[in-house]
């Protein structure tokens, strides 16, 4: 990575996916396919195809994505220094993914697979809640043996999406290599059902090797068994910075004994896809600029509040100058 400052650079690792975002008239599709509302469910290629066909007449948008990829894309849009590590297929979707990231001046560490590039069927309910059915494809083909210390050497923070947690060896290898290069480790818990299924592993991992934890209230409850105000205190005991996002009630951030509450901005939500991913992007931008925890949270809230007003996890290039202007005017 040329011209990247290690002191501010964030490397995201995650499932490199293409998002197929569908706006639903009701939740019948979720019931039909047994998808828990508001969750992420892994599906095979056949079920993904069936969901695609069933929703083909819905309003839809197709874009590159994946949780950590969304964060890194938005961080780059803010002017942050960043890179992305994942695996794609040698196909049209993989080519689109690579080109889109390179155009944003994101350091790309995209390994190739014989499998097709993965995709997410993102199903948006009328109240803007999103449910995801994910076919991982090439994304799940990333192997611990393919990671090297050199990949991490130009960065200061490794950001891990919780959707990778099922592969314990991959996560532990990435963290150990990153820590050997002096990186701090950040993780987003991503989905309450993933936390529940990997609770023991996550508790051990976060207690011993993670510096920054992002969670929403459902994930925090699954991780600690407690509601947000108590959950953040528990998480903050085992990491440097804990963040719990509580929807319309805003977010709580704690570092040591310092705790701040950040209110949401006024927004007209139509799709919550990518809200958490964009919150992380704003937060990392604040950290990179050595802003206070409160200002980091306000930037995170601004970015996530703007993205829920559009379909999909990305803001348009035309929106970012206005956001950066608002950030510059913050106290």
mmCIF file of C-alpha atoms in Angstrom:
data_model
loop_
_atom_site.group_PDB
_atom_site.id
_atom_site.type_symbol
_atom_site.label_atom_id
_atom_site.label_comp_id
_atom_site.label_asym_id
_atom_site.label_seq_id
_atom_site.Cartn_x
_atom_site.Cartn_y
_atom_site.Cartn_z
ATOM 1 C CA UNK A 1 0.000 0.000 0.000
ATOM 2 C CA UNK A 2 1.681 3.122 -1.194
ATOM 3 C CA UNK A 3 1.356 6.421 0.641
ATOM 4 C CA UNK A 4 -0.644 4.910 3.496
ATOM 5 C CA UNK A 5 -0.003 6.080 7.037
ATOM 6 C CA UNK A 6 0.253 3.108 9.357
ATOM 7 C CA UNK A 7 -0.879 5.301 12.238
ATOM 8 C CA UNK A 8 -4.315 5.823 10.668
ATOM 9 C CA UNK A 9 -4.860 2.901 8.289
ATOM 10 C CA UNK A 10 -7.650 0.361 8.854
ATOM 11 C CA UNK A 11 -7.654 -3.072 7.195
ATOM 12 C CA UNK A 12 -11.051 -4.728 6.976
ATOM 13 C CA UNK A 13 -11.342 -8.489 6.634
ATOM 14 C CA UNK A 14 -14.634 -10.061 5.697
ATOM 15 C CA UNK A 15 -16.847 -11.803 3.214
ATOM 16 C CA UNK A 16 -16.512 -10.083 -0.166
ATOM 17 C CA UNK A 17 -20.081 -10.213 -1.424
ATOM 18 C CA UNK A 18 -22.495 -8.688 -3.875
ATOM 19 C CA UNK A 19 -25.707 -7.355 -2.298
ATOM 20 C CA UNK A 20 -29.068 -7.943 -3.969
ATOM 21 C CA UNK A 21 -31.349 -5.601 -2.001
ATOM 22 C CA UNK A 22 -35.093 -6.235 -2.261
ATOM 23 C CA UNK A 23 -37.839 -4.008 -0.835
ATOM 24 C CA UNK A 24 -40.665 -6.225 0.466
ATOM 25 C CA UNK A 25 -44.380 -5.400 0.564
ATOM 26 C CA UNK A 26 -44.732 -7.645 3.645
ATOM 27 C CA UNK A 27 -42.805 -10.328 5.553
ATOM 28 C CA UNK A 28 -44.403 -13.326 3.822
ATOM 29 C CA UNK A 29 -41.143 -14.189 2.047
ATOM 30 C CA UNK A 30 -39.343 -14.397 5.393
ATOM 31 C CA UNK A 31 -41.960 -16.833 6.684
ATOM 32 C CA UNK A 32 -41.922 -18.873 3.476
ATOM 33 C CA UNK A 33 -38.180 -19.482 3.663
ATOM 34 C CA UNK A 34 -37.875 -19.663 7.465
ATOM 35 C CA UNK A 35 -35.651 -16.595 7.762
ATOM 36 C CA UNK A 36 -35.605 -15.029 11.278
ATOM 37 C CA UNK A 37 -36.589 -11.396 10.926
ATOM 38 C CA UNK A 38 -33.620 -9.059 11.416
ATOM 39 C CA UNK A 39 -31.003 -11.809 11.262
ATOM 40 C CA UNK A 40 -28.367 -13.057 8.840
ATOM 41 C CA UNK A 41 -28.844 -16.671 7.716
ATOM 42 C CA UNK A 42 -26.350 -18.656 5.655
ATOM 43 C CA UNK A 43 -27.978 -20.413 2.708
ATOM 44 C CA UNK A 44 -26.759 -22.660 -0.104
ATOM 45 C CA UNK A 45 -26.695 -21.725 -3.776
ATOM 46 C CA UNK A 46 -30.071 -23.370 -4.446
ATOM 47 C CA UNK A 47 -31.975 -21.572 -1.678
ATOM 48 C CA UNK A 48 -30.349 -18.296 -2.669
ATOM 49 C CA UNK A 49 -31.600 -18.874 -6.215
ATOM 50 C CA UNK A 50 -35.148 -19.598 -4.982
ATOM 51 C CA UNK A 51 -35.233 -16.402 -2.912
ATOM 52 C CA UNK A 52 -33.900 -14.471 -5.893
ATOM 53 C CA UNK A 53 -36.656 -15.838 -8.137
ATOM 54 C CA UNK A 54 -39.421 -15.267 -5.577
ATOM 55 C CA UNK A 55 -38.456 -11.604 -5.131
ATOM 56 C CA UNK A 56 -37.683 -10.835 -8.773
ATOM 57 C CA UNK A 57 -40.668 -8.478 -9.125
ATOM 58 C CA UNK A 58 -39.794 -6.455 -6.014
ATOM 59 C CA UNK A 59 -37.987 -3.129 -6.182
ATOM 60 C CA UNK A 60 -34.338 -4.158 -6.159
ATOM 61 C CA UNK A 61 -30.796 -2.799 -6.248
ATOM 62 C CA UNK A 62 -27.556 -4.713 -6.870
ATOM 63 C CA UNK A 63 -24.258 -3.456 -5.457
ATOM 64 C CA UNK A 64 -21.002 -4.752 -4.041
ATOM 65 C CA UNK A 65 -20.971 -5.298 -0.313
ATOM 66 C CA UNK A 66 -20.291 -7.461 2.692
ATOM 67 C CA UNK A 67 -20.221 -5.989 6.196
ATOM 68 C CA UNK A 68 -16.545 -5.052 6.575
ATOM 69 C CA UNK A 69 -16.428 -4.117 2.889
ATOM 70 C CA UNK A 70 -19.238 -1.602 3.450
ATOM 71 C CA UNK A 71 -17.318 -0.098 6.365
ATOM 72 C CA UNK A 72 -14.093 0.212 4.408
ATOM 73 C CA UNK A 73 -15.855 1.647 1.365
ATOM 74 C CA UNK A 74 -17.475 4.380 3.461
ATOM 75 C CA UNK A 75 -14.266 5.056 5.388
ATOM 76 C CA UNK A 76 -12.494 5.602 2.060
ATOM 77 C CA UNK A 77 -15.330 7.920 1.007
ATOM 78 C CA UNK A 78 -14.632 10.001 4.115
ATOM 79 C CA UNK A 79 -10.989 10.237 3.057
ATOM 80 C CA UNK A 80 -9.771 7.590 5.482
ATOM 81 C CA UNK A 81 -6.732 5.427 4.753
ATOM 82 C CA UNK A 82 -7.798 1.804 4.464
ATOM 83 C CA UNK A 83 -7.571 -1.588 2.821
ATOM 84 C CA UNK A 84 -9.684 -4.704 2.381
ATOM 85 C CA UNK A 85 -8.886 -8.420 2.603
ATOM 86 C CA UNK A 86 -11.251 -11.062 1.229
ATOM 87 C CA UNK A 87 -11.791 -13.667 -1.467
ATOM 88 C CA UNK A 88 -13.664 -13.379 -4.764
ATOM 89 C CA UNK A 89 -14.409 -15.572 -7.747
ATOM 90 C CA UNK A 90 -12.723 -15.264 -11.111
ATOM 91 C CA UNK A 91 -15.960 -13.957 -12.582
ATOM 92 C CA UNK A 92 -17.808 -10.798 -13.601
ATOM 93 C CA UNK A 93 -18.993 -10.019 -10.066
ATOM 94 C CA UNK A 94 -15.483 -10.467 -8.698
ATOM 95 C CA UNK A 95 -14.118 -8.100 -11.335
ATOM 96 C CA UNK A 96 -16.758 -5.504 -10.440
ATOM 97 C CA UNK A 97 -15.894 -5.839 -6.759
ATOM 98 C CA UNK A 98 -12.172 -5.303 -7.326
ATOM 99 C CA UNK A 99 -12.591 -2.359 -9.691
ATOM 100 C CA UNK A 100 -15.061 -0.574 -7.433
ATOM 101 C CA UNK A 101 -12.684 -0.770 -4.478
ATOM 102 C CA UNK A 102 -9.607 0.224 -6.443
ATOM 103 C CA UNK A 103 -11.457 3.287 -7.767
ATOM 104 C CA UNK A 104 -11.867 4.380 -4.127
ATOM 105 C CA UNK A 105 -8.096 4.121 -3.559
ATOM 106 C CA UNK A 106 -8.644 1.208 -1.189
ATOM 107 C CA UNK A 107 -5.722 -1.170 -0.799
ATOM 108 C CA UNK A 108 -7.095 -4.430 -2.194
ATOM 109 C CA UNK A 109 -5.935 -7.812 -0.920
ATOM 110 C CA UNK A 110 -8.451 -9.875 -2.910
ATOM 111 C CA UNK A 111 -7.534 -13.524 -3.274
ATOM 112 C CA UNK A 112 -9.056 -15.648 -6.062
ATOM 113 C CA UNK A 113 -11.263 -18.731 -5.724
ATOM 114 C CA UNK A 114 -12.612 -21.305 -8.160
ATOM 115 C CA UNK A 115 -16.067 -20.705 -6.654
ATOM 116 C CA UNK A 116 -18.455 -17.951 -7.726
ATOM 117 C CA UNK A 117 -18.301 -14.593 -5.954
ATOM 118 C CA UNK A 118 -20.659 -14.665 -2.960
ATOM 119 C CA UNK A 119 -23.954 -12.786 -2.772
ATOM 120 C CA UNK A 120 -26.453 -11.587 -0.178
ATOM 121 C CA UNK A 121 -30.200 -11.500 -0.629
ATOM 122 C CA UNK A 122 -31.038 -8.502 1.566
ATOM 123 C CA UNK A 123 -34.771 -8.378 2.280
ATOM 124 C CA UNK A 124 -36.080 -5.019 3.519
ATOM 125 C CA UNK A 125 -39.377 -5.092 5.445
ATOM 126 C CA UNK A 126 -41.907 -2.222 5.235
ATOM 127 C CA UNK A 127 -40.651 -0.830 8.571
ATOM 128 C CA UNK A 128 -37.073 -0.746 7.132
ATOM 129 C CA UNK A 129 -35.816 -3.772 9.121
ATOM 130 C CA UNK A 130 -33.499 -5.911 7.015
ATOM 131 C CA UNK A 131 -33.101 -9.694 6.932
ATOM 132 C CA UNK A 132 -30.232 -11.278 5.029
ATOM 133 C CA UNK A 133 -29.881 -14.655 3.327
ATOM 134 C CA UNK A 134 -26.231 -15.096 2.443
ATOM 135 C CA UNK A 135 -24.630 -17.471 -0.058
ATOM 136 C CA UNK A 136 -20.932 -17.144 0.707
ATOM 137 C CA UNK A 137 -19.469 -18.821 -2.380
ATOM 138 C CA UNK A 138 -15.862 -17.695 -2.869
ATOM 139 C CA UNK A 139 -15.948 -15.602 0.310
ATOM 140 C CA UNK A 140 -15.990 -18.743 2.471
ATOM 141 C CA UNK A 141 -12.952 -20.101 0.633
ATOM 142 C CA UNK A 142 -10.478 -17.793 2.405
ATOM 143 C CA UNK A 143 -8.006 -20.053 4.205
ATOM 144 C CA UNK A 144 -5.753 -19.337 7.212
ATOM 145 C CA UNK A 145 -2.736 -20.616 5.258
ATOM 146 C CA UNK A 146 -3.220 -17.856 2.661
ATOM 147 C CA UNK A 147 -2.647 -15.088 5.210
ATOM 148 C CA UNK A 148 0.798 -13.574 5.726
ATOM 149 C CA UNK A 149 2.216 -10.959 8.091
ATOM 150 C CA UNK A 150 3.077 -8.803 5.089
ATOM 151 C CA UNK A 151 -0.630 -8.229 4.335
ATOM 152 C CA UNK A 152 -1.044 -6.495 7.704
ATOM 153 C CA UNK A 153 2.231 -4.566 7.797
ATOM 154 C CA UNK A 154 0.937 -1.240 6.423
ATOM 155 C CA UNK A 155 -2.010 -0.921 8.802
ATOM 156 C CA UNK A 156 -2.688 0.066 12.384
ATOM 157 C CA UNK A 157 -6.134 -1.499 12.969
ATOM 158 C CA UNK A 158 -7.570 -4.829 11.827
ATOM 159 C CA UNK A 159 -11.368 -4.666 11.602
ATOM 160 C CA UNK A 160 -13.164 -8.020 11.581
ATOM 161 C CA UNK A 161 -16.791 -8.589 10.696
ATOM 162 C CA UNK A 162 -18.541 -11.040 13.010
ATOM 163 C CA UNK A 163 -19.831 -13.018 10.037
ATOM 164 C CA UNK A 164 -16.364 -14.592 9.778
ATOM 165 C CA UNK A 165 -16.485 -15.911 13.329
ATOM 166 C CA UNK A 166 -17.706 -19.384 12.353
ATOM 167 C CA UNK A 167 -14.201 -20.041 10.990
ATOM 168 C CA UNK A 168 -12.355 -19.946 14.314
ATOM 169 C CA UNK A 169 -8.958 -20.835 12.852
ATOM 170 C CA UNK A 170 -9.166 -18.082 10.225
ATOM 171 C CA UNK A 171 -10.067 -15.438 12.801
ATOM 172 C CA UNK A 172 -7.369 -16.508 15.245
ATOM 173 C CA UNK A 173 -4.726 -16.643 12.502
ATOM 174 C CA UNK A 174 -5.615 -13.180 11.194
ATOM 175 C CA UNK A 175 -5.582 -11.705 14.694
ATOM 176 C CA UNK A 176 -2.283 -13.318 15.652
ATOM 177 C CA UNK A 177 -0.579 -12.137 12.446
ATOM 178 C CA UNK A 178 -1.999 -8.637 12.876
ATOM 179 C CA UNK A 179 -0.971 -8.405 16.517
ATOM 180 C CA UNK A 180 2.531 -9.555 15.566
ATOM 181 C CA UNK A 181 2.653 -6.483 13.287
ATOM 182 C CA UNK A 182 1.486 -4.238 16.120
ATOM 183 C CA UNK A 183 -2.107 -3.726 14.965
ATOM 184 C CA UNK A 184 -5.029 -3.098 17.280
ATOM 185 C CA UNK A 185 -7.976 -5.453 16.768
ATOM 186 C CA UNK A 186 -11.583 -4.327 16.285
ATOM 187 C CA UNK A 187 -14.596 -6.577 15.796
ATOM 188 C CA UNK A 188 -18.266 -6.031 15.040
ATOM 189 C CA UNK A 189 -20.456 -8.796 16.487
ATOM 190 C CA UNK A 190 -22.694 -8.499 13.392
ATOM 191 C CA UNK A 191 -25.672 -10.745 14.284
ATOM 192 C CA UNK A 192 -27.227 -12.021 17.513
ATOM 193 C CA UNK A 193 -27.577 -15.582 16.211
ATOM 194 C CA UNK A 194 -23.882 -15.725 15.338
ATOM 195 C CA UNK A 195 -23.028 -14.519 18.855
ATOM 196 C CA UNK A 196 -25.267 -17.174 20.391
ATOM 197 C CA UNK A 197 -23.726 -19.946 18.272
ATOM 198 C CA UNK A 198 -20.110 -18.882 18.989
ATOM 199 C CA UNK A 199 -20.453 -17.417 22.475
ATOM 200 C CA UNK A 200 -17.642 -19.277 24.228
ATOM 201 C CA UNK A 201 -15.189 -18.613 21.409
ATOM 202 C CA UNK A 202 -16.090 -14.919 21.237
ATOM 203 C CA UNK A 203 -15.837 -14.444 25.000
ATOM 204 C CA UNK A 204 -12.361 -15.959 25.048
ATOM 205 C CA UNK A 205 -11.242 -14.089 21.920
ATOM 206 C CA UNK A 206 -12.461 -10.661 22.997
ATOM 207 C CA UNK A 207 -11.131 -11.015 26.529
ATOM 208 C CA UNK A 208 -7.646 -11.876 25.333
ATOM 209 C CA UNK A 209 -7.072 -10.302 21.943
ATOM 210 C CA UNK A 210 -9.597 -7.614 20.944
ATOM 211 C CA UNK A 211 -9.283 -3.861 21.577
ATOM 212 C CA UNK A 212 -12.532 -2.439 20.122
ATOM 213 C CA UNK A 213 -15.969 -4.083 20.131
ATOM 214 C CA UNK A 214 -19.052 -2.892 18.220
ATOM 215 C CA UNK A 215 -22.456 -4.437 19.010
ATOM 216 C CA UNK A 216 -26.113 -3.572 18.706
ATOM 217 C CA UNK A 217 -28.425 -4.172 21.657
ATOM 218 C CA UNK A 218 -29.463 -7.676 20.536
ATOM 219 C CA UNK A 219 -25.841 -8.728 20.031
ATOM 220 C CA UNK A 220 -24.812 -7.176 23.345
ATOM 221 C CA UNK A 221 -27.632 -9.078 25.063
ATOM 222 C CA UNK A 222 -26.525 -12.335 23.439
ATOM 223 C CA UNK A 223 -22.913 -11.682 24.472
ATOM 224 C CA UNK A 224 -23.500 -10.572 28.080
ATOM 225 C CA UNK A 225 -27.079 -11.542 28.956
ATOM 226 C CA UNK A 226 -27.694 -7.900 29.911
ATOM 227 C CA UNK A 227 -29.509 -4.839 28.606
ATOM 228 C CA UNK A 228 -27.449 -2.033 26.963
ATOM 229 C CA UNK A 229 -26.496 0.060 30.014
ATOM 230 C CA UNK A 230 -25.233 -3.006 31.875
ATOM 231 C CA UNK A 231 -23.962 -4.796 28.768
ATOM 232 C CA UNK A 232 -21.568 -2.014 27.801
ATOM 233 C CA UNK A 233 -20.028 -2.049 31.260
ATOM 234 C CA UNK A 234 -19.409 -5.794 30.931
ATOM 235 C CA UNK A 235 -17.885 -5.480 27.459
ATOM 236 C CA UNK A 236 -15.729 -2.505 28.478
ATOM 237 C CA UNK A 237 -14.139 -4.651 31.183
ATOM 238 C CA UNK A 238 -12.526 -6.898 28.562
ATOM 239 C CA UNK A 239 -11.523 -4.416 25.816
ATOM 240 C CA UNK A 240 -10.290 -0.842 25.400
ATOM 241 C CA UNK A 241 -13.361 0.635 23.682
ATOM 242 C CA UNK A 242 -16.894 -0.784 23.746
ATOM 243 C CA UNK A 243 -19.739 0.490 21.575
ATOM 244 C CA UNK A 244 -23.385 -0.563 21.922
ATOM 245 C CA UNK A 245 -25.818 0.752 19.320
ATOM 246 C CA UNK A 246 -29.443 0.945 20.467
ATOM 247 C CA UNK A 247 -31.337 1.968 17.341
ATOM 248 C CA UNK A 248 -33.483 5.086 17.691
ATOM 249 C CA UNK A 249 -32.129 5.559 21.229
ATOM 250 C CA UNK A 250 -28.646 6.237 19.852
ATOM 251 C CA UNK A 251 -25.486 4.580 21.089
ATOM 252 C CA UNK A 252 -23.318 4.187 24.171
ATOM 253 C CA UNK A 253 -19.524 4.273 24.049
ATOM 254 C CA UNK A 254 -17.233 3.367 26.931
ATOM 255 C CA UNK A 255 -13.451 3.450 27.369
ATOM 256 C CA UNK A 256 -12.305 2.597 30.880
ATOM 257 C CA UNK A 257 -14.453 4.667 33.218
ATOM 258 C CA UNK A 258 -15.360 7.180 30.493
ATOM 259 C CA UNK A 259 -18.845 6.680 29.107
ATOM 260 C CA UNK A 260 -20.703 8.822 26.578
ATOM 261 C CA UNK A 261 -24.238 8.627 25.227
ATOM 262 C CA UNK A 262 -24.798 9.767 21.656
ATOM 263 C CA UNK A 263 -28.265 10.605 20.345
ATOM 264 C CA UNK A 264 -29.401 9.766 16.833
ATOM 265 C CA UNK A 265 -29.884 12.421 14.181
ATOM 266 C CA UNK A 266 -33.275 13.165 12.643
ATOM 267 C CA UNK A 267 -33.711 10.829 9.713
ATOM 268 C CA UNK A 268 -36.376 9.342 7.466
ATOM 269 C CA UNK A 269 -35.363 5.663 7.490
ATOM 270 C CA UNK A 270 -36.321 3.529 4.518
ATOM 271 C CA UNK A 271 -33.668 0.786 4.762
ATOM 272 C CA UNK A 272 -31.422 -0.076 7.730
ATOM 273 C CA UNK A 273 -29.037 -2.100 5.550
ATOM 274 C CA UNK A 274 -25.474 -1.054 6.339
ATOM 275 C CA UNK A 275 -26.360 1.254 9.244
ATOM 276 C CA UNK A 276 -23.983 -0.531 11.613
ATOM 277 C CA UNK A 277 -21.277 -0.820 8.961
ATOM 278 C CA UNK A 278 -21.399 2.912 8.312
ATOM 279 C CA UNK A 279 -21.413 3.662 12.036
ATOM 280 C CA UNK A 280 -18.079 1.831 12.278
ATOM 281 C CA UNK A 281 -16.714 3.801 9.310
ATOM 282 C CA UNK A 282 -17.549 7.101 10.962
ATOM 283 C CA UNK A 283 -16.139 5.941 14.269
ATOM 284 C CA UNK A 284 -12.838 4.866 12.712
ATOM 285 C CA UNK A 285 -12.605 8.208 10.910
ATOM 286 C CA UNK A 286 -12.931 9.945 14.249
ATOM 287 C CA UNK A 287 -10.327 7.716 15.882
ATOM 288 C CA UNK A 288 -7.895 8.314 13.014
ATOM 289 C CA UNK A 289 -8.219 12.063 13.621
ATOM 290 C CA UNK A 290 -7.752 11.686 17.397
ATOM 291 C CA UNK A 291 -11.196 13.101 18.145
ATOM 292 C CA UNK A 292 -12.917 12.603 21.501
ATOM 293 C CA UNK A 293 -15.110 9.541 22.021
ATOM 294 C CA UNK A 294 -18.171 11.765 21.865
ATOM 295 C CA UNK A 295 -17.147 13.283 18.532
ATOM 296 C CA UNK A 296 -16.280 9.837 17.151
ATOM 297 C CA UNK A 297 -19.775 8.752 18.134
ATOM 298 C CA UNK A 298 -21.404 11.826 16.623
ATOM 299 C CA UNK A 299 -19.611 11.273 13.304
ATOM 300 C CA UNK A 300 -20.581 7.589 13.385
ATOM 301 C CA UNK A 301 -24.183 8.510 14.086
ATOM 302 C CA UNK A 302 -24.228 11.088 11.295
ATOM 303 C CA UNK A 303 -22.958 8.639 8.691
ATOM 304 C CA UNK A 304 -25.250 5.801 9.801
ATOM 305 C CA UNK A 305 -28.207 8.201 10.007
ATOM 306 C CA UNK A 306 -27.671 9.295 6.429
ATOM 307 C CA UNK A 307 -27.360 5.774 5.021
ATOM 308 C CA UNK A 308 -30.725 4.587 6.387
ATOM 309 C CA UNK A 309 -32.361 7.230 4.188
ATOM 310 C CA UNK A 310 -31.258 5.413 1.021
ATOM 311 C CA UNK A 311 -31.736 1.906 -0.317
ATOM 312 C CA UNK A 312 -28.591 -0.112 0.269
ATOM 313 C CA UNK A 313 -25.480 0.228 2.373
ATOM 314 C CA UNK A 314 -23.745 2.988 0.417
ATOM 315 C CA UNK A 315 -24.162 6.703 0.111
ATOM 316 C CA UNK A 316 -23.671 8.339 -3.280
ATOM 317 C CA UNK A 317 -20.461 10.199 -4.084
ATOM 318 C CA UNK A 318 -22.506 13.402 -4.192
ATOM 319 C CA UNK A 319 -23.506 13.049 -0.512
ATOM 320 C CA UNK A 320 -20.048 12.796 1.033
ATOM 321 C CA UNK A 321 -18.933 16.452 0.652
ATOM 322 C CA UNK A 322 -21.978 17.559 2.626
ATOM 323 C CA UNK A 323 -21.252 15.017 5.348
ATOM 324 C CA UNK A 324 -17.624 16.100 5.560
ATOM 325 C CA UNK A 325 -18.783 19.715 5.834
ATOM 326 C CA UNK A 326 -21.049 18.782 8.758
ATOM 327 C CA UNK A 327 -18.166 16.969 10.432
ATOM 328 C CA UNK A 328 -15.911 20.005 10.025
ATOM 329 C CA UNK A 329 -18.529 22.146 11.764
ATOM 330 C CA UNK A 330 -18.834 19.853 14.785
ATOM 331 C CA UNK A 331 -17.463 21.115 18.115
#
